[in-house]
Coordinates of C-alpha atoms and ligand atoms in Angstrom, one line a residue:
M1 CA 24.0 -8.9 -1.6
A2 CA 20.6 -7.0 -1.1
S3 CA 18.2 -8.9 1.4
V4 CA 14.7 -8.9 1.9
S5 CA 13.1 -10.4 4.9
I6 CA 9.4 -12.1 4.5
L7 CA 7.3 -13.3 7.0
K8 CA 3.6 -14.5 6.7
C9 CA 1.0 -12.9 9.0
G10 CA -2.7 -13.8 8.5
S11 CA -4.4 -10.9 10.2
Y12 CA -4.0 -7.5 11.9
E13 CA -4.5 -9.0 15.4
E14 CA -2.5 -6.9 17.2
R15 CA -0.5 -9.6 19.0
E16 CA 0.0 -11.6 16.1
V17 CA 1.4 -8.3 14.3
V18 CA 3.7 -7.5 17.0
Q19 CA 5.1 -11.2 17.6
I20 CA 5.8 -11.5 13.8
M21 CA 7.1 -7.7 13.2
N22 CA 9.5 -8.1 15.8
K23 CA 11.2 -11.1 14.0
L24 CA 10.9 -9.4 10.9
L25 CA 12.7 -6.3 12.2
D26 CA 15.4 -8.2 14.1
S27 CA 16.1 -10.0 10.8
V28 CA 17.1 -6.4 8.7
G29 CA 19.2 -5.3 11.6
L30 CA 17.3 -2.7 13.1
D31 CA 17.4 -4.1 16.4
K32 CA 20.9 -2.5 16.3
I33 CA 19.4 1.2 15.8
K34 CA 19.4 2.8 19.1
G35 CA 19.0 6.2 20.2
K36 CA 18.3 7.8 16.7
K37 CA 15.7 10.3 15.4
I38 CA 13.4 8.4 12.6
L39 CA 10.8 9.6 10.4
L40 CA 8.0 6.8 9.7
K41 CA 6.3 7.7 6.3
P42 CA 3.1 5.6 6.2
N43 CA 1.0 5.4 3.0
I44 CA -2.2 7.9 3.3
L45 CA -3.4 8.5 0.0
Y46 CA -6.7 10.1 1.3
A47 CA -9.0 9.5 4.2
A48 CA -9.9 5.9 4.3
Q49 CA -10.8 3.3 6.9
P50 CA -8.2 0.7 7.4
E51 CA -10.4 -2.0 6.0
K52 CA -10.5 -0.4 2.5
A53 CA -6.6 -1.5 2.3
V54 CA -5.9 2.1 0.7
T55 CA -3.8 3.0 3.9
T56 CA -0.9 1.4 6.1
H57 CA -2.8 -0.5 8.8
P58 CA -2.6 1.0 12.0
S59 CA -1.5 -2.4 13.7
V60 CA 1.4 -2.4 11.4
F61 CA 2.0 1.1 12.3
K62 CA 2.0 0.5 16.1
A63 CA 3.9 -2.7 16.0
I64 CA 6.9 -0.7 14.3
I65 CA 6.8 2.2 16.6
R66 CA 6.5 0.1 19.9
Y67 CA 9.8 -2.1 18.4
L68 CA 11.8 1.3 17.5
Q69 CA 10.8 3.1 20.6
K70 CA 12.2 -0.4 22.7
N71 CA 15.7 0.7 21.6
G72 CA 15.4 4.6 22.7
N73 CA 14.9 5.9 19.3
T74 CA 12.8 9.3 19.0
I75 CA 9.9 8.7 16.2
F76 CA 8.4 11.3 14.0
A77 CA 5.6 10.5 11.6
G78 CA 3.7 12.1 9.0
D79 CA 2.4 11.9 5.3
S80 CA 1.1 14.6 2.6
P81 CA -2.3 13.6 1.2
A82 CA -2.6 15.6 -2.0
F83 CA -5.3 18.1 -0.7
Q84 CA -7.3 16.7 2.3
N85 CA -6.6 18.0 6.2
Q86 CA -3.6 15.8 7.0
E87 CA -4.6 15.1 10.5
A88 CA -8.2 14.2 9.4
A89 CA -6.8 11.9 6.8
A90 CA -4.7 10.3 9.3
G91 CA -7.6 10.1 11.9
K92 CA -9.5 8.0 9.6
A93 CA -6.8 5.4 8.7
G94 CA -6.4 5.1 12.5
L95 CA -2.7 6.1 12.2
K96 CA -3.0 9.4 14.0
Q97 CA -4.6 7.8 17.2
V98 CA -1.6 5.1 17.1
A99 CA 0.8 8.1 17.1
D100 CA -0.8 10.2 19.7
E101 CA -1.0 6.8 22.1
C102 CA 2.6 6.2 21.5
G103 CA 3.8 9.9 21.9
V104 CA 4.7 10.4 18.3
P105 CA 4.3 13.6 17.1
W106 CA 2.5 13.8 13.7
Q107 CA 4.4 15.8 11.1
D108 CA 2.6 18.5 9.1
F109 CA 4.7 18.4 5.7
T110 CA 3.8 22.3 5.1
Q111 CA 7.4 23.0 6.4
T112 CA 9.6 22.6 3.4
A113 CA 13.2 22.8 2.8
V114 CA 15.4 22.2 -0.6
I115 CA 16.7 18.5 -0.6
P116 CA 19.6 18.4 -3.1
S117 CA 19.5 15.1 -5.3
P118 CA 22.9 15.7 -7.2
E119 CA 22.6 12.2 -8.7
G120 CA 19.1 12.5 -10.0
K121 CA 19.0 12.5 -13.7
L122 CA 15.9 15.0 -14.4
V123 CA 15.6 16.8 -11.0
K124 CA 18.7 18.1 -9.2
S125 CA 16.7 19.2 -6.0
F126 CA 13.3 18.9 -4.7
Q127 CA 11.1 21.1 -2.1
L128 CA 10.4 18.4 0.3
A129 CA 9.1 18.0 4.1
S130 CA 11.9 19.6 6.2
I131 CA 11.9 17.1 8.8
L132 CA 14.3 15.3 6.6
N133 CA 16.7 17.4 7.7
D134 CA 16.2 16.7 11.4
V135 CA 16.2 13.0 11.3
D136 CA 19.1 10.5 11.3
I137 CA 16.8 7.6 9.6
V138 CA 13.7 7.7 7.0
I139 CA 11.7 4.4 6.9
S140 CA 9.1 4.0 4.0
L141 CA 6.0 2.2 5.0
P142 CA 4.2 1.2 2.1
K143 CA 1.0 -0.8 1.5
M144 CA 0.9 -3.5 -1.4
K145 CA -1.1 -1.8 -4.1
T146 CA -1.5 -1.9 -7.8
H147 CA -1.5 1.6 -9.0
S148 CA -3.5 2.8 -12.3
L149 CA -0.7 4.8 -13.8
M150 CA 2.7 3.3 -12.5
Y151 CA 1.1 -0.2 -12.3
Y152 CA 2.6 -0.8 -9.0
T153 CA 3.1 1.5 -5.9
G154 CA 5.4 0.2 -3.1
A155 CA 8.4 1.7 -0.9
I156 CA 9.7 3.9 -3.7
K157 CA 6.5 5.6 -4.7
N158 CA 5.4 6.2 -1.1
L159 CA 7.7 8.5 -0.6
F160 CA 6.3 11.0 -3.0
G161 CA 4.1 12.1 0.0
L162 CA 7.3 14.0 1.0
V163 CA 6.1 16.5 -1.4
P164 CA 3.7 18.6 0.3
G165 CA -0.1 18.6 -0.8
L166 CA -0.8 20.3 -4.1
S167 CA 2.5 20.9 -5.0
K168 CA 2.5 17.1 -6.0
S169 CA 0.5 18.2 -9.0
A170 CA 2.9 20.7 -10.2
L171 CA 5.3 17.7 -10.5
H172 CA 2.6 15.5 -12.7
L173 CA 2.2 18.4 -14.8
R174 CA 6.0 19.0 -15.6
F175 CA 6.4 15.2 -15.7
P176 CA 3.4 14.2 -17.9
D177 CA 5.0 11.5 -19.7
R178 CA 4.7 8.0 -17.3
D179 CA 8.5 7.2 -18.1
N180 CA 9.7 10.8 -17.2
F181 CA 7.4 10.6 -14.0
A182 CA 9.0 7.4 -12.9
Q183 CA 12.6 8.8 -13.2
M184 CA 11.3 12.1 -11.1
I185 CA 10.5 9.5 -8.5
V186 CA 13.4 7.7 -8.6
D187 CA 15.3 11.1 -8.2
L188 CA 13.4 11.8 -5.2
N189 CA 14.8 8.7 -3.6
L190 CA 18.0 9.5 -4.6
A191 CA 17.4 12.9 -2.6
V192 CA 15.9 11.1 0.2
K193 CA 18.1 8.1 0.2
P194 CA 15.4 6.1 2.4
D195 CA 17.5 3.8 5.2
Y196 CA 14.5 1.0 5.3
A197 CA 11.5 -0.3 3.9
I198 CA 8.6 -2.2 5.9
M199 CA 5.5 -3.0 3.6
D200 CA 2.0 -3.9 5.0
A201 CA 0.8 -6.8 2.6
I202 CA -1.5 -8.8 5.1
V203 CA -4.1 -7.1 3.0
G204 CA -3.1 -5.6 -0.2
M205 CA -4.9 -3.7 -3.1
E206 CA -5.6 -5.3 -6.5
G207 CA -7.5 -4.2 -9.6
P208 CA -7.7 -0.3 -10.3
G209 CA -5.6 0.8 -7.4
P210 CA -4.4 2.6 -5.7
G211 CA -7.5 4.0 -4.4
S212 CA -10.4 2.2 -6.1
G213 CA -9.0 -1.3 -6.0
K214 CA -10.3 -4.1 -3.8
P215 CA -8.5 -5.4 -0.8
R216 CA -7.0 -8.6 -1.4
Q217 CA -5.6 -11.0 1.4
V218 CA -1.9 -11.7 0.8
G219 CA -1.0 -12.5 4.3
L220 CA 2.6 -11.4 4.2
L221 CA 5.0 -8.5 6.0
L222 CA 8.1 -7.6 4.1
A223 CA 11.1 -5.8 5.2
S224 CA 14.5 -4.5 4.0
D225 CA 17.4 -1.8 4.1
N226 CA 17.0 -1.8 0.3
V227 CA 13.9 -0.2 -1.0
L228 CA 14.4 -1.5 -4.5
A229 CA 15.1 -4.9 -3.3
L230 CA 11.8 -4.7 -1.4
D231 CA 9.8 -3.4 -4.3
M232 CA 11.1 -5.7 -7.0
T233 CA 10.3 -8.5 -4.4
A234 CA 6.6 -7.4 -3.8
A235 CA 6.2 -6.5 -7.3
R236 CA 7.0 -10.1 -8.2
I237 CA 5.2 -11.8 -5.9
M238 CA 2.0 -9.8 -7.0
G239 CA 2.7 -11.4 -10.5
Y240 CA 4.3 -8.5 -12.1
R241 CA 7.5 -8.8 -14.2
P242 CA 9.4 -6.2 -12.1
E243 CA 12.1 -5.2 -14.4
G244 CA 9.1 -4.1 -17.0
L245 CA 7.8 -1.6 -14.4
P246 CA 8.5 2.2 -14.8
I247 CA 9.8 3.2 -11.5
L248 CA 11.5 -0.2 -10.7
S249 CA 13.4 -0.4 -14.4
Q250 CA 14.6 3.1 -13.8
A251 CA 15.5 2.6 -10.2
L252 CA 17.5 -0.4 -11.7
A253 CA 19.2 1.5 -14.4
C254 CA 20.4 4.1 -12.3
G255 CA 22.9 1.5 -10.3
F256 CA 22.3 3.1 -6.9
W257 CA 20.2 0.0 -5.2
L258 CA 20.8 -3.1 -7.1
Q259 CA 23.2 -4.0 -10.0
A260 CA 21.5 -5.7 -13.3
G261 CA 21.0 -8.9 -12.9
E262 CA 22.2 -8.9 -9.3
E263 CA 20.3 -11.5 -7.0
I264 CA 18.1 -10.7 -3.9
N265 CA 18.8 -13.0 -0.8
Y266 CA 15.7 -14.1 1.1
P267 CA 16.7 -15.0 4.7
L268 CA 13.1 -15.9 6.0
E269 CA 10.4 -16.9 3.6
K270 CA 11.4 -17.4 0.1
A271 CA 9.6 -14.9 -2.4
E272 CA 9.6 -17.9 -4.9
D273 CA 7.3 -20.0 -3.0
L274 CA 4.9 -17.2 -2.4
L275 CA 3.7 -16.0 -5.8
F276 CA 0.3 -15.0 -7.0
K277 CA -1.0 -16.5 -10.2
D278 CA -4.4 -14.6 -9.8
Y279 CA -3.5 -11.0 -8.5
R280 CA -5.4 -8.4 -10.5
L281 CA -2.9 -6.5 -11.8
I282 CA -2.9 -3.2 -14.1
H283 CA -1.9 -4.2 -17.5
H284 CA -0.2 -2.0 -20.1
L285 CA -0.4 -3.2 -23.5
H286 CA -1.5 -0.2 -25.4
D287 CA 1.1 2.3 -23.9
A288 CA 1.4 5.0 -26.4
S289 CA 4.5 6.5 -24.6
M290 CA 6.5 3.4 -26.8
F291 CA 5.6 5.2 -30.1
R292 CA 7.2 8.7 -28.9
D293 CA 10.6 8.8 -30.7
Y294 CA 9.0 7.1 -33.7
M295 CA 6.4 9.9 -34.7
P296 CA 5.8 13.7 -34.8
D297 CA 4.1 15.3 -31.8
W298 CA 0.6 15.9 -33.1
V299 CA 0.5 12.1 -34.5
F300 CA 1.4 10.9 -30.9
R301 CA -1.0 13.4 -29.0
L302 CA -3.5 11.8 -31.4
I303 CA -2.7 8.1 -30.6
K304 CA -2.4 9.0 -27.0
N305 CA -5.8 10.4 -27.0
L306 CA -7.2 7.3 -28.7
T307 CA -5.6 4.5 -27.1
V308 CA -4.6 5.7 -23.5
K309 CA -7.0 5.1 -20.8
R310 CA -8.9 8.3 -20.1
P311 CA -10.9 9.1 -16.9
V312 CA -14.6 8.7 -17.1
F313 CA -16.9 10.2 -14.6
N314 CA -20.2 8.3 -13.6
P315 CA -22.4 11.1 -12.6
K316 CA -24.9 8.5 -10.6
I317 CA -22.1 8.1 -8.2
C318 CA -20.4 11.2 -8.3
R319 CA -21.4 13.7 -5.1
L320 CA -19.9 16.8 -6.8
C321 CA -17.8 17.1 -4.1
R322 CA -14.9 18.9 -6.6
E323 CA -12.0 17.1 -5.0
C324 CA -11.0 15.7 -8.4
A325 CA -11.1 19.3 -10.2
R326 CA -9.0 20.8 -7.4
I327 CA -6.2 18.1 -7.8
C328 CA -6.1 18.0 -11.5
P329 CA -2.7 19.5 -12.5
A330 CA -3.8 20.1 -16.2
K331 CA -7.0 22.2 -15.1
A332 CA -9.0 19.8 -17.2
L333 CA -12.0 19.4 -15.0
F334 CA -14.9 21.8 -14.8
I335 CA -18.5 21.4 -13.3
E336 CA -21.2 22.2 -15.8
E337 CA -24.8 21.4 -15.5
N338 CA -24.3 19.6 -12.1
R339 CA -21.9 17.2 -13.7
V340 CA -18.0 16.9 -14.1
K341 CA -16.6 17.4 -17.3
V342 CA -13.3 16.9 -18.9
N343 CA -11.3 18.5 -21.5
Y344 CA -9.8 15.6 -22.8
Q345 CA -7.4 17.8 -24.9
K346 CA -5.9 19.3 -21.8
C347 CA -5.9 16.0 -19.7
I348 CA -2.4 14.4 -19.1
R349 CA -3.9 11.1 -18.3
C350 CA -2.0 11.5 -15.1
Y351 CA -5.0 9.5 -13.2
C352 CA -4.3 12.0 -10.1
C353 CA -8.7 12.3 -10.1
H354 CA -9.0 8.4 -10.1
E355 CA -6.7 8.2 -7.5
I356 CA -8.2 10.6 -5.2
C357 CA -11.7 9.9 -5.7
S358 CA -13.2 8.1 -2.7
H359 CA -16.4 7.5 -3.9
H360 CA -15.1 5.5 -6.9
A361 CA -17.0 7.6 -9.3
I362 CA -14.3 7.6 -12.0
T363 CA -13.2 4.5 -14.2
L364 CA -10.4 4.5 -16.7
K365 CA -11.4 3.4 -20.2
K366 CA -10.0 3.5 -23.7
K367 CA -11.6 5.1 -26.2
V368 CA -10.6 2.5 -29.0
F369 CA -8.7 -0.9 -29.2
Ligands
SF4_1 S1 -15.8 12.6 -9.4 FE1 -15.3 11.8 -7.4 S2 -14.0 13.2 -6.5 FE2 -14.9 14.4 -8.6 S3 -16.4 15.7 -7.9 FE3 -17.5 13.5 -8.2 S4 -17.3 12.2 -6.4 FE4 -16.0 14.2 -6.0
SF4_2 S1 -8.8 14.8 -15.7 FE1 -7.8 13.3 -14.3 S2 -6.1 12.1 -15.5 FE2 -6.9 14.0 -17.0 S3 -5.2 15.7 -15.9 FE3 -6.9 15.9 -14.8 S4 -6.2 14.8 -13.1 FE4 -5.2 13.8 -14.5

């Protein structure tokens, strides 16, 4: 039976995090991992200070590194934000400093290799960070967050960062449909087969995540050797029905991590005692993709255009940094008369622009309904 360890942790004070993390990682059997090469993949969406709750917190990152190093493991770490200088983004998040202090080489994911995904449904191979071929163990270190496109982001979605830089945009363009995008993420996880996930949920993000939401005190750390079990648990604690979330439902359907109806064991804190009733979630009532099979393409596109949230730009907040235009996979954004303009006919509603705008100048709004 899959198992997820959960412990309460009230703050990022280093001594408290270390004490709780040691107990948590013992519980998932990481104390038996010795002399291995391990890749840690924290969540760095863009350059943001730890208190913004966009990135995995440096105290959590450091406690995990120190724990694994005690057993003679060699640690590597890295992430690949879509367009920013990787090391600068990791520096602002406080993660690069921790890596340097602990002697962990920060990985530049620009070196890539073909990683096969024979069990993948839509994608049979990925161009991913080549370090994956050099390590024995991969650990996903997600932050608990809402996500405007996928509703929830955790351990499985976090591994999308193994796709180098702007190549992520090409995958958004190739899989503009939410369900297909979710299946692609599942296929990527079937290629990587992450060994463990450790989630920073001391402070999570609620509202319009993963970049523009608000920090939310949750007070938890979670760990598991089953990425789907961890994500199902975290999503449930936030207040989601996990089986209804695109990535989690497709990961469940593939049967690799969990069987339908399989129970999850909680050896420490019980998930059912920790459920939030007022976490600000992303709701998905008017998702046009559910009509796709029942109508011609042009009608579907029209309905999608009217009912699915679209990015709206606030020129009073926008700094004209152009980062949204650079990341837009559909090339739907352009600058005219000192404003960002959108070609909504081209826009595929991937929300990469919203995700990446660190100035929070973009909101997602429906045209009607
Ligand atoms: S909307 Fe945001 S990302 Fe785009 S140009 Fe303005 S400030 Fe930059
Ligand atoms: S405008 Fe924004 S939501 Fe639309 S395709 Fe470009 S990045 Fe995606």
